[in-house]
Amino acid sequence: MTNPPSALQRPQDWWRDAVIYQVYPRSFADSDGDGLGDIPGLISRLDYLADLGVDAVWISPFYSSPLRDGGYDVADYRSIDARLGSMDDVDSLVAEAHARGMRVIMDIVPNHTSSEHAWFQEALNSEPGSQAWDRYMIREGKGAEREEPPNNWRSVFHGRGWSHMRDADGEPTGYWYLHLFDTTQPDLNWENPEVHAEFRDILRFWFDRGVDGFRIDVSHGLVKEEGLPDFDHPEQFSGLPGFDEEHVANHESMFDADKAHAPYWDQDGVHDIYREWRAVADEYDPPRIFCGETWVPNPERLARYQRPDELHTSFNFSYLDAGWDADAMRTSIVDTIRNHATVGAPPTWVLSNHDVVRHRTRLAPLAADGTADLERGLDRARAATLFTLALPGSMYLYQGEELGLPEVSDLPDDARQDPAWHRSGGTDGRRDGCRVPIPWTPELPSFGFSSSGAAWLPMPAYWSGLSVTEESEDPQSTLEFYRSALRIRRELDALGEGPLQWEDAPEGVLAIRRLSDTGNVLAVLNTTDSPVRLPSSWGADVLLASCPEVALLDDDGVEMLVVGGETAVWVRG
Ligand code: NOJ
Ligand code: MG
């Protein structure tokens, strides 16, 4: 058997159908025993990722940061958080990943800096109207004493979106700065050319070191509507339910209460920025690539970010939001593919990341006692993953989903670090539950995450059975299932980019045929809880099933497959 081509063997277009693995570095692998994952820890696990069969790694931010928002509060875009490693470590990471045929994607945060960034510190020590002030969104307050914020915008992390600029004694002034996230994340002013120049320079800084691309944080943000008009916030934005099972099932993303038509999201002007960035990426050989974190109301708005001179890809969150609902999934797939085709871009697919409830828990039905049924949740998660891996385009995996990790929904309050938790008075901010460190071995207390047994978030005792070493020895494990799926996806031309044909299927069942001159692949997802018979003409040569509930039925010499409830299958044909 010849080795399937790796990402590095297709230097120009590897990203069009890549499988990209997201590393949340603080939670991946800890090399120095401080309980915080780090870059040397990640390097020590690159063989694991190569063996899993991914084409690239996207690493959430590891820049210098006070960690008020897990590193999405950057104090210096050209230096590494000392707790996570050094610039030499990053150079080794890039070299070692490339040596294994994997690309490296970093995370850039252009909507806001940390309040500890030199620019904001300079602003705090400068006067109104100064150059330093113009890099941020600073405005006079309303009211006789300017004691009211300039408008009614709220923070995604709850509470108001503006805080007072303070004087040297810490006293509030009549000026306010905008922060769509935490108070320690002041929004940059993208009307200022200096901000543009700075970010182009930051991109080049990392591209010159061999980094293959960037995921762009809040890529639909950055530009704000002229005049900063008040926004009629949707009602559900206030009083979000707390972390209960219904919430887990129904409330998927931190942006979904507030994503439609806000005067600070998805403004047309943002596209000019990505045209500039694309020109920078295209200066390199091979060209560097971008993936936007683009929360927009519909696939039509999403595709605009992938016009030929803008971003290569963006996360397609409509699919993540579809939940366990065949009709909603199909609508998202059809609309996404159709709209991306108009701009000649491949779609992306993602089921989990560091901001949403892990899909094993999110897709789980509720058991009679009102808790998530995690056994069925795992069946559904594996089925959703297998079906999704058969869609045209690239796919993002989030660390730990290949082990079938569930959300940790019972973290003690005093362990929680999500700023939204604190800003909502403990009623929201569930994102720590998907950031619990990875179990590598069965040994308590931190399952090989850290040599000292430390871990920045507590790990549930039952995770020993979900560790990499345990699952590696079990052919039925979720890890072995992912390894098989990625190997087959790489081997077969039909999977990845290319034509897709829908087959008629019963209610609750999705069936697509991926076409290729070297052989077709049929992918079927049964979201119902009863078995379905596939037509005999679809064939019965199973490449991979998400669980053992797939049987061959011989009906008077005619063979057909029966796919169990909540199961997906890939079949030759
Ligand atoms: C999106 C990131 O994924 C999230 O983790 C972060 O809190 C916000 N952007 C703000 O940077
Ligand atoms: Mg460490």
XYZ file of C-alpha atoms and ligand atoms in Angstrom:
585
model
C 0.000 0.000 0.000
C 1.313 3.446 -0.852
C 1.248 6.106 1.819
C -1.678 8.483 1.384
C -0.505 12.014 0.580
C 0.005 14.219 3.603
C -0.709 17.922 3.765
C 2.878 18.805 2.940
C 2.757 16.893 -0.329
C 0.019 19.186 -1.632
C 1.607 22.533 -0.832
C -0.804 24.799 -2.706
C -4.215 23.453 -1.825
C -3.793 21.192 1.213
C -6.284 23.293 3.170
C -9.191 22.624 0.803
C -9.975 19.250 2.347
C -7.671 19.034 5.360
C -8.512 17.561 8.746
C -7.277 20.083 11.279
C -6.885 19.293 14.970
C -7.432 22.098 17.466
C -5.062 22.181 20.412
C -6.040 24.251 23.429
C -2.450 24.431 24.667
C -3.111 24.937 28.368
C -5.099 21.713 28.439
C -3.196 19.439 26.073
C 0.037 18.198 27.679
C 2.108 19.658 30.510
C 5.875 19.105 30.299
C 7.070 20.927 33.420
C 4.604 19.825 36.082
C 2.985 23.209 36.748
C -0.447 21.889 35.776
C -0.628 24.095 32.702
C -0.157 22.503 29.304
C 2.718 23.964 27.298
C 4.461 23.927 23.926
C 7.135 21.339 24.850
C 4.235 19.148 26.031
C 2.572 19.563 22.642
C 5.817 18.744 20.820
C 6.103 15.531 22.843
C 2.674 14.485 21.541
C 3.145 15.282 17.861
C 3.664 11.600 17.082
C 0.236 10.937 18.550
C -1.300 13.526 16.211
C 0.570 12.241 13.163
C -0.565 8.730 14.017
C -4.150 9.944 14.423
C -3.857 11.077 10.809
C -4.534 14.809 10.936
C -3.149 17.178 8.300
C -2.654 20.225 10.478
C -2.772 21.537 14.016
C -4.477 24.791 14.959
C -3.221 26.023 18.300
C -5.268 28.454 20.394
C -3.227 31.492 21.520
C 0.067 31.040 23.353
C 1.188 34.676 23.291
C 2.142 36.613 26.425
C -1.112 37.134 28.233
C -2.514 37.767 31.707
C -4.897 34.873 30.920
C -8.059 36.692 31.793
C -9.692 34.943 28.836
C -7.556 31.864 28.310
C -5.003 33.742 26.193
C -7.548 35.502 23.949
C -6.317 38.562 25.800
C -2.953 39.158 24.138
C -0.395 41.398 25.832
C 2.274 41.008 23.139
C 1.663 39.407 19.736
C 5.360 38.783 19.176
C 6.251 36.949 22.362
C 5.344 33.674 24.040
C 3.740 33.297 27.452
C 6.657 32.165 29.619
C 4.426 29.590 31.329
C 3.874 27.944 27.944
C 7.352 28.056 26.483
C 9.750 30.155 24.463
C 10.248 31.334 20.896
C 12.729 28.471 20.448
C 9.980 26.068 21.458
C 7.677 27.501 18.809
C 10.411 27.190 16.173
C 10.890 23.552 17.186
C 7.161 22.964 17.124
C 6.910 24.210 13.546
C 9.945 22.187 12.448
C 8.803 19.015 14.210
C 5.252 19.266 12.895
C 6.527 19.813 9.351
C 8.878 16.849 9.718
C 5.790 14.725 10.378
C 3.875 16.086 7.393
C 1.608 18.371 9.440
C 0.964 22.087 9.053
C 0.776 24.596 11.904
C -1.989 27.177 12.202
C -1.790 29.847 14.889
C -4.583 31.964 16.313
C -4.629 35.727 15.817
C -6.793 38.039 17.920
C -7.374 41.307 16.031
C -10.644 42.545 17.570
C -9.092 43.449 20.902
C -5.844 43.372 22.847
C -5.297 42.705 26.522
C -5.498 45.781 28.709
C -1.884 44.907 29.551
C -0.797 45.418 25.948
C 1.722 48.263 25.614
C -0.722 50.199 23.434
C -3.464 50.221 26.045
C -1.009 51.038 28.807
C 0.151 53.977 26.713
C -3.479 55.053 26.227
C -4.026 54.991 29.994
C -1.171 57.443 30.347
C -2.211 59.698 27.466
C -4.641 62.503 26.876
C -7.915 62.612 24.954
C -7.251 63.078 21.259
C -3.802 61.471 21.464
C -2.465 58.994 18.945
C -2.519 56.376 21.715
C -6.254 56.865 22.275
C -7.042 56.570 18.610
C -5.906 52.936 18.511
C -8.874 51.946 20.688
C -12.602 52.654 20.712
C -12.666 55.457 23.290
C -15.602 57.864 23.433
C -17.092 60.479 25.726
C -19.878 59.294 27.960
C -23.460 60.511 27.822
C -25.223 62.568 30.468
C -24.374 65.830 32.200
C -21.412 64.266 33.968
C -20.679 61.890 31.092
C -21.512 59.231 33.630
C -23.436 57.056 31.145
C -21.714 54.848 28.538
C -21.653 56.172 24.957
C -24.261 53.646 23.799
C -26.147 50.566 25.016
C -23.878 47.848 23.625
C -23.376 44.877 25.903
C -20.458 42.543 26.351
C -20.727 39.013 24.923
C -19.579 37.992 28.393
C -22.544 39.845 30.010
C -22.846 43.283 31.497
C -22.173 46.480 29.643
C -19.741 46.711 26.776
C -18.076 49.926 27.991
C -15.889 50.766 30.985
C -14.549 54.070 32.254
C -11.114 55.265 31.295
C -9.556 56.031 34.668
C -7.076 58.693 35.684
C -3.730 58.149 37.414
C -5.519 57.842 40.784
C -7.904 55.238 39.428
C -10.815 57.678 39.380
C -13.346 57.305 36.537
C -13.166 59.979 33.855
C -15.943 61.011 31.477
C -14.359 58.836 28.770
C -15.189 55.205 28.151
C -13.559 52.380 26.187
C -15.423 49.649 24.338
C -14.893 45.969 25.219
C -17.206 43.534 23.484
C -15.701 40.837 25.712
C -14.085 41.193 29.151
C -13.135 44.583 30.627
C -9.515 43.460 30.155
C -10.051 43.116 26.376
C -10.360 46.655 24.935
C -11.553 46.716 21.303
C -9.116 48.068 18.732
C -10.062 50.889 16.372
C -9.862 49.446 12.855
C -10.486 52.884 11.358
C -6.889 53.680 12.316
C -4.277 52.839 9.624
C -1.668 52.172 12.303
C -3.750 49.218 13.517
C -3.823 47.844 9.969
C -0.066 48.208 9.560
C 0.626 46.603 12.913
C -1.403 43.492 12.145
C 0.093 43.070 8.690
C 3.459 43.171 10.389
C 2.405 40.605 13.012
C 1.238 38.262 10.246
C 4.592 38.546 8.491
C 6.452 38.032 11.762
C 4.904 34.563 12.120
C 4.735 33.647 8.445
C 8.477 34.343 8.246
C 8.986 31.754 10.992
C 7.241 29.122 8.884
C 3.758 29.226 10.372
C 1.322 27.991 7.713
C -1.732 30.055 8.544
C -3.980 31.723 11.081
C -7.358 31.118 12.578
C -8.838 34.588 13.060
C -10.594 35.266 16.343
C -13.984 37.032 16.069
C -13.364 37.621 12.364
C -16.886 39.007 11.963
C -16.073 41.737 14.519
C -13.322 44.390 14.130
C -15.324 47.013 12.202
C -18.138 48.843 13.984
C -21.047 50.635 12.350
C -20.394 54.314 11.828
C -21.787 56.486 14.603
C -21.937 53.480 16.973
C -25.761 53.416 17.086
C -27.655 51.824 19.947
C -28.631 48.212 19.374
C -31.981 46.668 20.082
C -30.545 43.621 21.858
C -32.624 40.486 21.394
C -34.560 39.683 24.548
C -32.928 36.302 25.165
C -29.602 38.026 25.611
C -30.483 38.900 29.179
C -31.213 36.221 31.698
C -29.551 33.331 29.899
C -30.360 30.118 31.692
C -27.647 28.617 33.867
C -25.784 25.427 33.228
C -28.611 22.939 33.306
C -29.261 20.052 30.959
C -31.807 21.930 28.934
C -29.323 24.701 28.485
C -26.696 22.267 27.281
C -29.061 20.831 24.730
C -30.495 24.094 23.480
C -27.903 26.786 23.789
C -24.891 26.043 21.672
C -22.820 29.097 21.116
C -21.827 32.176 22.997
C -22.723 34.348 20.044
C -26.086 32.927 19.138
C -28.186 35.221 21.291
C -26.591 38.217 19.682
C -25.367 37.430 16.236
C -28.066 38.870 14.003
C -27.402 42.303 12.566
C -25.673 43.834 15.561
C -23.905 47.107 14.646
C -20.589 45.544 15.676
C -20.787 42.204 13.818
C -20.437 41.405 10.123
C -20.063 44.976 8.913
C -19.216 45.278 5.230
C -16.007 47.177 5.975
C -14.419 44.110 7.551
C -13.884 42.619 4.104
C -11.322 45.281 3.211
C -9.166 44.056 6.081
C -9.199 40.490 4.779
C -8.282 41.664 1.291
C -5.187 43.260 2.805
C -4.409 40.116 4.766
C -4.863 37.855 1.766
C -2.318 39.911 -0.145
C 0.159 39.331 2.693
C -0.515 35.574 2.758
C -0.078 35.384 -1.009
C 3.409 36.911 -0.780
C 4.600 33.552 0.554
C 5.433 30.317 -1.210
C 3.511 28.221 -0.535
C 0.815 30.793 0.248
C -0.245 30.993 3.877
C -3.909 30.461 4.706
C -6.683 31.818 6.933
C -9.710 30.385 8.653
C -12.136 32.913 10.122
C -14.109 32.427 13.291
C -17.101 33.908 11.518
C -20.408 33.881 13.419
C -22.929 35.290 10.952
C -26.677 34.874 10.560
C -26.681 32.640 7.469
C -24.540 30.750 4.909
C -24.952 33.536 2.354
C -23.256 36.068 4.647
C -20.641 33.436 5.525
C -19.607 32.811 1.912
C -18.810 36.515 1.413
C -15.761 36.037 3.664
C -14.432 33.385 1.256
C -14.455 35.503 -1.891
C -11.307 34.755 -3.934
C -9.293 37.698 -2.577
C -10.338 37.248 1.080
C -10.157 34.363 3.559
C -9.551 30.817 2.361
C -12.069 29.324 4.787
C -14.300 30.184 7.737
C -15.876 28.006 10.380
C -19.369 27.067 9.372
C -21.276 27.370 12.630
C -24.710 26.873 11.097
C -23.864 23.180 10.964
C -22.718 23.087 14.585
C -25.933 24.869 15.551
C -28.070 22.312 13.690
C -27.862 19.862 16.598
C -29.190 16.315 16.211
C -31.781 17.189 13.612
C -31.529 15.644 10.145
C -33.553 18.397 8.465
C -31.545 21.205 10.028
C -28.275 19.447 9.174
C -29.362 18.946 5.593
C -30.466 22.562 5.237
C -27.132 23.767 6.569
C -25.158 21.445 4.289
C -27.120 22.358 1.161
C -27.022 26.109 1.831
C -23.371 26.103 2.808
C -22.213 24.153 -0.234
C -24.361 26.224 -2.591
C -23.164 29.555 -1.220
C -19.519 28.528 -1.062
C -19.724 27.326 -4.678
C -20.631 30.853 -5.788
C -17.234 32.063 -4.518
C -15.259 28.933 -5.447
C -14.350 28.102 -1.842
C -14.540 24.795 0.029
C -16.747 24.713 3.136
C -15.500 23.755 6.593
C -17.236 21.611 9.197
C -16.815 21.570 12.946
C -18.714 19.902 15.780
C -16.726 20.923 18.865
C -14.303 23.609 19.975
C -13.109 25.325 23.147
C -16.199 27.584 23.347
C -19.074 25.136 22.965
C -20.385 22.160 24.896
C -18.570 19.021 23.688
C -20.686 17.302 21.065
C -20.975 14.010 22.964
C -22.932 15.936 25.613
C -24.534 18.521 23.355
C -26.085 15.926 21.055
C -27.123 13.591 23.898
C -30.829 13.005 24.517
C -32.109 13.591 28.040
C -32.565 10.482 30.161
C -35.698 9.977 32.287
C -34.018 11.671 35.257
C -33.347 14.790 33.193
C -29.590 14.274 32.818
C -27.828 13.839 29.486
C -27.736 10.203 28.352
C -24.016 10.076 27.605
C -24.053 6.547 26.185
C -26.442 7.568 23.463
C -24.608 10.869 23.319
C -21.472 8.957 22.345
C -23.325 6.962 19.679
C -24.700 10.169 18.237
C -21.360 11.962 18.437
C -19.543 9.171 16.588
C -22.287 8.999 13.988
C -22.249 12.774 13.471
C -18.461 12.762 13.155
C -18.422 9.963 10.578
C -21.093 11.583 8.461
C -19.422 14.995 8.706
C -16.039 13.594 7.657
C -17.700 12.538 4.396
C -18.756 16.086 3.515
C -16.741 18.017 0.916
C -14.239 20.487 2.373
C -12.124 20.623 5.509
C -12.974 19.451 9.006
C -11.840 20.756 12.372
C -11.553 18.375 15.332
C -11.230 19.590 18.901
C -8.729 17.863 21.191
C -10.319 15.048 23.166
C -13.281 14.455 20.888
C -11.316 11.543 19.423
C -11.464 9.993 22.910
C -15.201 10.593 23.204
C -14.726 13.011 26.104
C -17.976 14.447 27.442
C -18.438 17.957 28.798
C -17.500 18.293 32.468
C -20.624 19.986 33.733
C -19.989 19.740 37.467
C -16.793 21.739 37.888
C -16.592 23.376 41.306
C -17.386 27.077 41.104
C -14.054 28.097 42.534
C -12.218 26.250 39.744
C -13.999 28.088 36.973
C -12.025 30.638 34.995
C -14.324 31.635 32.139
C -14.773 35.421 32.464
C -18.405 35.030 31.373
C -18.977 32.948 34.506
C -17.863 35.781 36.723
C -19.513 38.541 34.716
C -22.871 36.736 34.726
C -22.832 36.129 38.460
C -22.413 32.407 37.892
C -25.410 31.973 35.605
C -23.472 31.534 32.346
C -19.913 30.809 31.303
C -19.850 27.104 30.893
C -16.781 27.097 28.655
C -14.407 25.623 31.248
C -16.271 22.323 30.942
C -14.814 21.602 27.500
C -11.320 22.783 28.495
C -10.542 20.113 31.083
C -7.083 18.612 30.334
C -6.594 15.536 28.161
C -6.224 12.093 29.833
C -3.182 10.365 28.324
C -2.795 7.413 30.731
C -5.056 5.785 33.348
C -3.028 7.058 36.334
C -4.699 9.391 38.806
C -4.837 12.257 39.529
C -4.064 13.924 36.196
C -3.940 10.909 33.875
C -0.517 11.601 32.424
C -1.432 15.193 31.534
C 1.295 16.368 33.879
C 4.205 14.464 35.451
C 3.468 16.084 38.823
C -0.220 15.152 38.814
C -1.217 18.811 38.725
C -3.959 20.084 36.411
C -5.371 23.623 36.179
C -8.904 22.211 36.107
C -9.890 19.063 38.042
C -10.279 15.928 35.896
C -13.133 13.465 36.575
C -11.987 10.120 38.058
C -13.859 8.090 35.433
C -11.709 9.566 32.675
C -9.034 6.883 33.211
C -11.082 4.631 30.919
C -11.092 7.387 28.315
C -7.332 7.842 28.290
C -5.230 7.526 25.153
C -3.400 4.418 26.364
C -6.602 2.621 27.391
C -8.362 3.441 24.148
C -5.348 2.509 22.062
C -5.697 -1.077 23.267
C -9.378 -1.359 22.448
C -10.336 -1.858 18.787
C -13.891 -0.643 19.527
C -12.726 2.583 21.160
C -13.587 6.023 19.881
C -9.888 6.694 19.318
C -9.482 3.656 17.041
C -12.665 4.685 15.251
C -11.252 8.163 14.545
C -7.937 6.674 13.401
C -9.746 4.415 10.926
C -11.990 7.198 9.675
C -9.084 9.565 9.018
C -7.024 6.863 7.324
C -9.872 5.916 4.974
C -10.694 9.567 4.294
C -7.108 10.166 3.225
C -6.950 7.022 1.093
C -10.137 7.461 -0.909
C -10.362 10.123 -3.589
C -14.130 10.353 -3.171
C -13.741 11.838 0.329
C -12.490 15.383 0.664
C -13.291 17.919 -2.059
C -15.485 16.908 -4.950
C -19.049 16.296 -6.053
C -21.831 15.291 -3.676
C -25.135 13.737 -4.660
C -28.101 13.398 -2.295
C -29.961 10.085 -2.231
C -33.621 9.784 -1.272
C -33.840 8.523 2.275
C -36.567 8.061 4.872
C -37.449 10.780 7.402
C -34.584 11.340 9.835
C -31.997 9.708 7.574
C -29.381 11.544 5.487
C -27.682 9.782 2.592
C -25.037 11.281 0.334
C -22.948 9.750 -2.412
C -19.453 11.120 -2.931
C -18.366 10.579 -6.485
C -14.942 9.790 -7.861
C -13.482 8.041 -10.917
C -11.675 5.679 -8.582
C -14.825 4.617 -6.716
C -17.770 6.240 -4.961
C -18.530 6.342 -1.260
C -21.999 6.430 0.203
C -22.368 8.011 3.649
C -25.568 7.389 5.581
C -26.609 8.920 8.907
C -29.606 7.508 10.738
C -30.646 10.075 13.371
C -33.762 8.115 14.381
C -33.702 5.557 17.163
C -34.914 2.681 14.967
C -32.963 0.645 12.415
C -33.361 1.441 8.703
C -32.864 -0.859 5.740
C -30.797 0.551 2.916
C -31.887 -0.253 -0.648
C -29.969 -3.254 -1.981
C -28.798 -1.142 -4.924
C -26.713 0.923 -2.505
C -24.379 -2.006 -1.945
C -23.268 -3.663 1.222
C -19.507 -3.244 1.248
C -19.037 -1.408 4.548
C -15.905 0.715 4.840
C -16.588 1.907 8.379
C -19.490 2.181 10.787
C -19.813 4.478 13.793
C -20.855 1.553 16.021
C -21.443 -2.184 15.585
C -25.172 -1.725 14.862
C -24.821 -2.373 11.156
C -25.981 -5.781 9.908
C -26.042 -7.524 6.580
C -29.459 -8.874 5.749
C -29.818 -11.614 3.174
C -33.321 -11.481 1.763
C -33.674 -14.390 -0.654
C -30.201 -13.911 -2.010
C -30.466 -10.104 -2.144
C -28.046 -8.506 0.274
C -28.855 -5.239 1.987
C -27.609 -3.328 4.990
C -29.577 -2.542 8.100
C -28.234 0.527 9.880
C -29.116 0.748 13.553
C -30.613 3.804 15.222
C -28.248 6.721 15.862
C -25.600 5.191 13.621
C -23.673 6.272 10.547
C -21.933 4.170 7.935
C -19.623 4.560 4.947
C -20.260 2.087 2.147
C -18.430 1.579 -1.148
C -20.638 2.462 -4.073
C -13.630 33.644 20.446
C -12.736 32.692 21.156
O -12.863 31.430 20.581
C -13.131 32.743 22.604
O -12.531 31.723 23.344
C -12.793 34.101 23.139
O -13.242 34.207 24.469
C -13.465 35.191 22.319
N -13.340 34.968 20.908
C -12.874 36.537 22.620
O -11.561 36.609 22.126
Mg 3.424 23.468 32.028
